[in-house]
Amino acid sequence: MLRADAKHNRDRAIEAARALFSERGLDVTMREIARRAAVGPATLYRRFPTKQVLVDEVFAEERRACEGIVEDGCADPDPWRGFCSVVERVLVLNVRNQGFVDAFLSENPSLEAFAAHRAAVLRMLADLVNRAQAAGGLRRDFVLDDLVLVLLAGRGLSATPPAFRVAAARRFAALAIDSFRASDANARLPRPAPLAAAVLAGAGAVPTG
């Protein structure tokens, strides 16, 4: 068990890392995290030997929240409603924490917890997509790559003023959902980029440093 002062330092480091990752993504350095936490770099590295270990610890709660959102959507007896719920809630979750999105899409193979998280979430979403299409709510030419595309585009919402981000995320979700809805007016889509496969392979083009 950690001594009281050691636990205090650890908690401060986690909170500092969470705040910096949320504000700026994963590009922040361990030295910047130590400075924000008001601990020495040696103390930080003693608790978290690598940045990857710290990232895994910081975003454990966000991973559970994301999985819960997808599980709730999959459990909805109306698969289209469940799908819409996932799109909106995940975008709102992500806009609150840029670092979590970066970690989810990261190309860094050492983030093993995120690799497992990505695989589990995308498997559940693939099943939900199939059911929403079979029920007639989701357009037939939708592919999972389109949802990854929306998540990537949603990263740009972090550039909006913090006070407006949740409202912007909900608006963006509504626009995306409307484009996903099955309709006789749907135009033919261009060929999709294989984004879901790239994310599963850990090639999300978001380096963690």
Short mmCIF file of C-alpha atoms in Angstrom, two decimals, residues 30-204:
data_model
loop_
_atom_site.label_atom_id
_atom_site.label_comp_id
_atom_site.label_asym_id
_atom_site.label_seq_id
_atom_site.Cartn_x
_atom_site.Cartn_y
_atom_site.Cartn_z
CA MET A 30 6.16 13.93 -18.83
CA ARG A 31 8.13 16.97 -17.66
CA GLU A 32 5.10 19.22 -18.32
CA ILE A 33 2.88 16.82 -16.39
CA ALA A 34 5.31 16.79 -13.47
CA ARG A 35 5.38 20.60 -13.48
CA ARG A 36 1.56 20.83 -13.49
CA ALA A 37 1.37 18.27 -10.67
CA ALA A 38 4.08 20.12 -8.68
CA VAL A 39 6.19 16.98 -8.33
CA GLY A 40 9.68 16.23 -9.53
CA PRO A 41 10.19 14.28 -12.77
CA ALA A 42 11.90 11.51 -10.79
CA THR A 43 8.83 11.17 -8.57
CA LEU A 44 6.57 10.97 -11.61
CA TYR A 45 8.69 8.30 -13.28
CA ARG A 46 8.84 6.31 -10.05
CA ARG A 47 5.05 6.02 -10.11
CA PHE A 48 4.71 5.79 -13.91
CA PRO A 49 7.84 4.37 -15.59
CA THR A 50 6.60 5.31 -19.09
CA LYS A 51 4.13 7.75 -20.57
CA GLN A 52 2.11 4.79 -21.89
CA VAL A 53 1.57 3.49 -18.35
CA LEU A 54 0.30 6.92 -17.32
CA VAL A 55 -2.00 7.19 -20.35
CA ASP A 56 -3.53 3.78 -19.57
CA GLU A 57 -4.16 4.80 -15.97
CA VAL A 58 -5.56 8.24 -16.79
CA PHE A 59 -8.09 6.99 -19.33
CA ALA A 60 -9.33 3.84 -17.60
CA GLU A 61 -12.52 5.66 -16.57
CA GLU A 62 -13.07 7.01 -20.09
CA ARG A 63 -12.65 3.53 -21.59
CA ARG A 64 -15.29 2.17 -19.24
CA ALA A 65 -17.64 5.06 -20.08
CA CYS A 66 -17.16 4.54 -23.82
CA GLU A 67 -17.82 0.80 -23.54
CA GLY A 68 -20.91 1.50 -21.44
CA ILE A 69 -22.28 3.86 -24.10
CA VAL A 70 -21.83 1.24 -26.82
CA GLU A 71 -23.27 -1.54 -24.64
CA ASP A 72 -26.34 0.60 -23.90
CA GLY A 73 -26.83 1.27 -27.62
CA CYS A 74 -26.52 -2.41 -28.48
CA ALA A 75 -29.03 -3.32 -25.77
CA ASP A 76 -31.71 -0.96 -27.13
CA PRO A 77 -34.51 -3.03 -28.71
CA ASP A 78 -34.63 -0.46 -31.53
CA PRO A 79 -31.19 -0.79 -33.21
CA TRP A 80 -31.49 2.48 -35.14
CA ARG A 81 -32.30 4.39 -31.94
CA GLY A 82 -29.44 2.60 -30.23
CA PHE A 83 -27.08 3.53 -33.06
CA CYS A 84 -28.12 7.20 -32.90
CA SER A 85 -27.59 7.20 -29.15
CA VAL A 86 -24.06 5.85 -29.57
CA VAL A 87 -23.13 8.48 -32.15
CA GLU A 88 -24.32 11.39 -30.00
CA ARG A 89 -23.04 10.15 -26.65
CA VAL A 90 -19.61 9.14 -27.94
CA LEU A 91 -19.12 12.50 -29.65
CA VAL A 92 -20.09 14.32 -26.46
CA LEU A 93 -17.76 12.11 -24.41
CA ASN A 94 -14.90 12.68 -26.81
CA VAL A 95 -15.28 16.45 -27.10
CA ARG A 96 -14.68 16.70 -23.37
CA ASN A 97 -11.32 14.98 -23.63
CA GLN A 98 -9.08 15.36 -26.67
CA GLY A 99 -6.46 13.07 -25.19
CA PHE A 100 -8.87 10.13 -25.01
CA VAL A 101 -9.66 10.45 -28.72
CA ASP A 102 -5.95 10.61 -29.52
CA ALA A 103 -5.29 7.48 -27.46
CA PHE A 104 -8.23 5.62 -29.03
CA LEU A 105 -6.90 6.37 -32.52
CA SER A 106 -3.22 6.10 -31.62
CA GLU A 107 -0.71 4.27 -33.80
CA ASN A 108 1.46 3.54 -30.75
CA PRO A 109 1.47 -0.28 -30.33
CA SER A 110 2.50 -0.02 -26.67
CA LEU A 111 -0.98 1.23 -25.71
CA GLU A 112 -2.23 -2.33 -25.32
CA ALA A 113 -5.25 -1.41 -23.21
CA PHE A 114 -6.50 0.81 -26.01
CA ALA A 115 -5.91 -1.85 -28.65
CA ALA A 116 -8.18 -4.23 -26.75
CA HIS A 117 -10.70 -1.44 -26.15
CA ARG A 118 -10.80 -0.50 -29.86
CA ALA A 119 -11.31 -4.11 -30.93
CA ALA A 120 -14.13 -4.73 -28.44
CA VAL A 121 -15.94 -1.47 -29.26
CA LEU A 122 -15.70 -1.89 -33.03
CA ARG A 123 -16.96 -5.50 -32.82
CA MET A 124 -20.03 -4.36 -30.88
CA LEU A 125 -20.60 -1.48 -33.28
CA ALA A 126 -20.34 -3.73 -36.34
CA ASP A 127 -23.14 -5.89 -34.96
CA LEU A 128 -25.27 -2.83 -34.12
CA VAL A 129 -24.74 -1.43 -37.62
CA ASN A 130 -25.88 -4.70 -39.20
CA ARG A 131 -29.04 -4.76 -37.09
CA ALA A 132 -29.83 -1.08 -37.73
CA GLN A 133 -29.53 -1.67 -41.46
CA ALA A 134 -31.68 -4.80 -41.31
CA ALA A 135 -34.34 -2.81 -39.44
CA GLY A 136 -34.36 -0.19 -42.21
CA GLY A 137 -33.19 2.79 -40.19
CA LEU A 138 -29.56 2.99 -41.30
CA ARG A 139 -28.68 3.51 -44.96
CA ARG A 140 -27.55 0.31 -46.66
CA ASP A 141 -24.27 1.70 -47.97
CA PHE A 142 -23.09 2.81 -44.51
CA VAL A 143 -19.89 1.07 -43.38
CA LEU A 144 -18.07 1.20 -40.06
CA ASP A 145 -15.37 3.34 -41.69
CA ASP A 146 -17.97 6.13 -41.88
CA LEU A 147 -18.33 6.18 -38.10
CA VAL A 148 -14.54 6.30 -37.67
CA LEU A 149 -14.56 9.20 -40.13
CA VAL A 150 -17.05 11.05 -37.94
CA LEU A 151 -14.88 10.44 -34.86
CA LEU A 152 -11.86 11.81 -36.70
CA ALA A 153 -13.80 14.85 -37.87
CA GLY A 154 -15.12 15.36 -34.35
CA ARG A 155 -11.58 15.95 -33.11
CA GLY A 156 -11.82 19.36 -34.72
CA LEU A 157 -14.46 20.36 -32.19
CA SER A 158 -11.71 20.79 -29.61
CA ALA A 159 -10.86 24.05 -31.40
CA THR A 160 -14.20 25.55 -30.37
CA PRO A 161 -14.52 27.57 -27.12
CA PRO A 162 -14.90 25.14 -24.15
CA ALA A 163 -18.30 26.58 -23.20
CA PHE A 164 -19.73 25.64 -26.60
CA ARG A 165 -18.14 22.22 -27.17
CA VAL A 166 -20.93 19.99 -25.88
CA ALA A 167 -23.58 21.93 -27.83
CA ALA A 168 -21.36 21.77 -30.93
CA ALA A 169 -20.86 18.01 -30.45
CA ARG A 170 -24.62 17.43 -30.22
CA ARG A 171 -25.25 19.55 -33.30
CA PHE A 172 -22.54 17.71 -35.22
CA ALA A 173 -23.99 14.37 -34.07
CA ALA A 174 -27.46 15.37 -35.30
CA LEU A 175 -26.08 16.34 -38.71
CA ALA A 176 -24.12 13.08 -38.96
CA ILE A 177 -27.11 10.99 -37.91
CA ASP A 178 -29.31 12.69 -40.50
CA SER A 179 -26.80 11.79 -43.21
CA PHE A 180 -26.77 8.16 -41.99
CA ARG A 181 -30.57 7.79 -42.08
CA ALA A 182 -31.97 5.51 -44.78
CA SER A 183 -33.88 7.53 -47.37
CA ASP A 184 -34.91 7.29 -51.01
CA ALA A 185 -33.09 10.61 -51.43
CA ASN A 186 -29.69 9.16 -50.45
CA ALA A 187 -27.07 9.88 -53.09
CA ARG A 188 -24.47 7.27 -53.95
CA LEU A 189 -21.40 7.60 -51.73
CA PRO A 190 -17.77 7.54 -52.91
CA ARG A 191 -15.67 4.52 -52.08
CA PRO A 192 -14.84 4.52 -48.33
CA ALA A 193 -11.33 4.78 -46.95
CA PRO A 194 -10.47 1.67 -44.84
CA LEU A 195 -10.33 3.64 -41.59
CA ALA A 196 -11.76 0.98 -39.25
CA ALA A 197 -9.13 -1.55 -40.33
CA ALA A 198 -6.42 1.07 -39.83
CA VAL A 199 -7.64 1.82 -36.31
CA LEU A 200 -7.80 -1.88 -35.44
CA ALA A 201 -4.26 -2.26 -36.72
CA GLY A 202 -3.17 0.63 -34.53
CA ALA A 203 -2.38 2.88 -37.48
CA GLY A 204 -4.60 5.80 -36.59
#
